[in-house]
Coordinates of C-alpha atoms in Angstrom, one line a residue:
M64 CA -24.4 -24.0 -47.7
K65 CA -20.6 -24.5 -48.3
R66 CA -19.9 -21.2 -46.7
I67 CA -21.4 -22.4 -43.4
W68 CA -19.3 -25.5 -43.3
I69 CA -15.9 -23.8 -43.7
P70 CA -16.2 -21.8 -40.4
V71 CA -17.5 -24.9 -38.6
V72 CA -14.6 -27.0 -39.8
L73 CA -12.1 -24.2 -38.9
V74 CA -13.5 -23.9 -35.4
L75 CA -13.4 -27.7 -34.9
A76 CA -9.8 -27.9 -36.1
A77 CA -8.8 -25.1 -33.7
C78 CA -10.4 -27.0 -30.8
A79 CA -8.7 -30.3 -31.5
D80 CA -6.1 -31.4 -29.0
P81 CA -2.8 -31.4 -30.9
Q82 CA -1.2 -33.6 -28.2
A83 CA -3.7 -36.4 -28.4
D84 CA -2.6 -39.6 -30.1
T85 CA 0.8 -38.3 -30.9
I86 CA 3.7 -40.7 -31.3
S87 CA 7.2 -40.1 -30.1
T88 CA 9.8 -41.6 -32.4
S89 CA 12.8 -40.5 -30.2
P90 CA 13.7 -42.8 -27.4
A91 CA 13.2 -41.7 -23.8
Q92 CA 16.2 -40.9 -21.7
S93 CA 15.0 -41.5 -18.2
I94 CA 12.0 -43.1 -16.4
Y95 CA 10.9 -43.0 -12.7
W96 CA 8.0 -45.3 -11.6
S97 CA 5.7 -43.9 -8.8
D98 CA 3.9 -47.2 -8.8
G99 CA 3.1 -50.0 -11.3
D100 CA 1.2 -47.8 -13.8
S101 CA 2.5 -44.2 -13.5
G102 CA 5.5 -42.1 -13.0
R103 CA 7.7 -39.6 -14.9
I104 CA 9.4 -40.2 -18.3
D105 CA 11.9 -37.5 -19.2
G106 CA 10.2 -35.3 -16.6
M107 CA 6.7 -35.7 -18.1
K108 CA 4.1 -37.1 -15.7
F109 CA 2.4 -40.2 -17.2
R110 CA 0.0 -43.0 -16.6
L111 CA -0.1 -46.1 -18.7
A112 CA -3.3 -46.4 -20.8
D113 CA -5.9 -49.0 -20.2
V114 CA -4.2 -50.8 -17.2
D115 CA -4.4 -50.6 -13.5
A116 CA -1.8 -51.5 -10.9
P117 CA -2.4 -52.2 -7.2
E118 CA -2.1 -49.1 -5.1
T119 CA 1.0 -48.7 -2.8
G120 CA -0.3 -45.8 -0.6
G121 CA -1.3 -46.4 3.0
V122 CA -4.4 -48.5 3.7
G123 CA -7.4 -46.2 4.0
A124 CA -5.6 -43.2 2.7
R125 CA -7.2 -41.2 -0.1
G126 CA -6.0 -43.0 -3.3
G127 CA -4.3 -45.6 -1.2
A128 CA -4.6 -49.4 -1.0
K129 CA -7.8 -51.0 0.2
C130 CA -5.9 -53.7 2.1
E131 CA -2.4 -54.5 3.2
A132 CA -2.1 -57.3 0.6
E133 CA -2.8 -54.8 -2.2
R134 CA 0.1 -52.7 -1.0
E135 CA 2.4 -55.7 -1.1
I136 CA 1.5 -56.7 -4.6
G137 CA 1.6 -53.0 -5.6
F138 CA 5.3 -52.8 -4.6
D139 CA 5.8 -56.0 -6.6
A140 CA 4.2 -54.4 -9.6
K141 CA 6.4 -51.3 -9.3
A142 CA 9.5 -53.5 -9.0
F143 CA 8.5 -55.5 -12.1
M144 CA 8.1 -52.2 -14.1
V145 CA 11.5 -50.9 -12.9
D146 CA 13.2 -54.1 -13.9
L147 CA 11.4 -54.2 -17.3
T148 CA 12.3 -50.7 -18.2
R149 CA 15.8 -50.5 -16.7
D150 CA 18.4 -49.8 -19.5
A151 CA 15.7 -50.5 -22.1
D152 CA 15.1 -48.6 -25.3
L153 CA 11.9 -46.8 -24.3
V154 CA 9.5 -45.3 -26.8
I155 CA 6.1 -43.6 -26.2
T156 CA 4.0 -45.3 -28.9
S157 CA 0.8 -43.2 -28.2
N158 CA -0.2 -40.2 -26.1
S159 CA -3.9 -39.6 -25.5
G160 CA -3.4 -36.4 -23.6
P161 CA -3.8 -35.6 -19.9
D162 CA -6.0 -37.4 -17.4
R163 CA -7.8 -35.6 -14.5
Y164 CA -4.5 -35.5 -12.6
E165 CA -2.7 -33.8 -15.6
R166 CA -0.7 -37.0 -16.4
D167 CA -0.3 -37.8 -20.0
V168 CA -2.0 -41.1 -20.7
I169 CA 0.4 -43.1 -22.8
T170 CA 1.4 -46.5 -24.2
L171 CA 5.0 -47.3 -23.8
S172 CA 7.3 -49.9 -25.3
A173 CA 10.6 -51.2 -23.8
N174 CA 12.8 -52.8 -26.4
G175 CA 9.8 -53.2 -28.6
V176 CA 7.6 -54.8 -26.0
D177 CA 4.3 -53.1 -24.9
V178 CA 5.0 -52.3 -21.2
G179 CA 1.3 -52.4 -20.1
Q180 CA 0.6 -55.7 -21.8
A181 CA 3.8 -57.2 -20.3
G182 CA 2.6 -56.2 -16.9
I183 CA -0.8 -57.8 -17.5
D184 CA 0.8 -61.0 -18.9
A185 CA 3.0 -61.2 -15.8
G186 CA 0.0 -60.7 -13.5
H187 CA 1.2 -57.4 -12.0
L188 CA -1.3 -55.2 -13.8
G189 CA -5.0 -55.6 -14.6
P190 CA -6.8 -54.5 -17.7
W191 CA -8.8 -51.3 -17.1
P192 CA -10.0 -50.1 -20.6
H193 CA -11.1 -46.5 -21.1
K194 CA -12.7 -44.4 -23.9
G195 CA -11.3 -41.0 -23.4
R196 CA -11.5 -40.2 -19.7
R197 CA -14.4 -42.7 -19.1
A198 CA -13.7 -46.1 -17.7
L199 CA -15.4 -48.9 -19.7
T200 CA -15.2 -51.4 -16.8
K201 CA -14.8 -51.2 -13.0
K202 CA -11.4 -50.7 -11.6
P203 CA -9.8 -54.1 -10.7
D204 CA -10.4 -55.1 -7.0
W205 CA -7.0 -56.1 -5.9
C206 CA -8.1 -57.2 -2.4
A207 CA -10.6 -59.8 -3.6
G208 CA -9.2 -63.1 -2.5
L209 CA -6.0 -61.6 -1.1
E210 CA -7.0 -61.2 2.5
D211 CA -5.3 -64.6 3.5
R212 CA -2.1 -63.7 1.8

């Protein structure tokens, strides 16, 4: 019976994602924000884990905002993230591997502050928890109640 388990364990170990849940201890050198929850850090495409930012793409475009008010607050969210991370000591505190768009799903700290949580606390991001690639809740509806803005 023991002989059966050894090959099974070896196969499972070989299939494990070595990048998932890794932690970077070296500070990042550069960051570019595409929007309030994704961009590039040291050239690596990323998306912040378990948060959502309002979309900044054109209203009605694939992956774009659902209303003009969402676009406006999306640009505010991006500006908040740029300001939060400008000249900060940035550290990737976890990396869960790639999402369906091949962006690494990460948590990030700026001067020791969790960037995603700071965005939520400031009202620029919404919580959008995931388990692996599966969303546990619906994506925030950024247009609800914003039409009169």
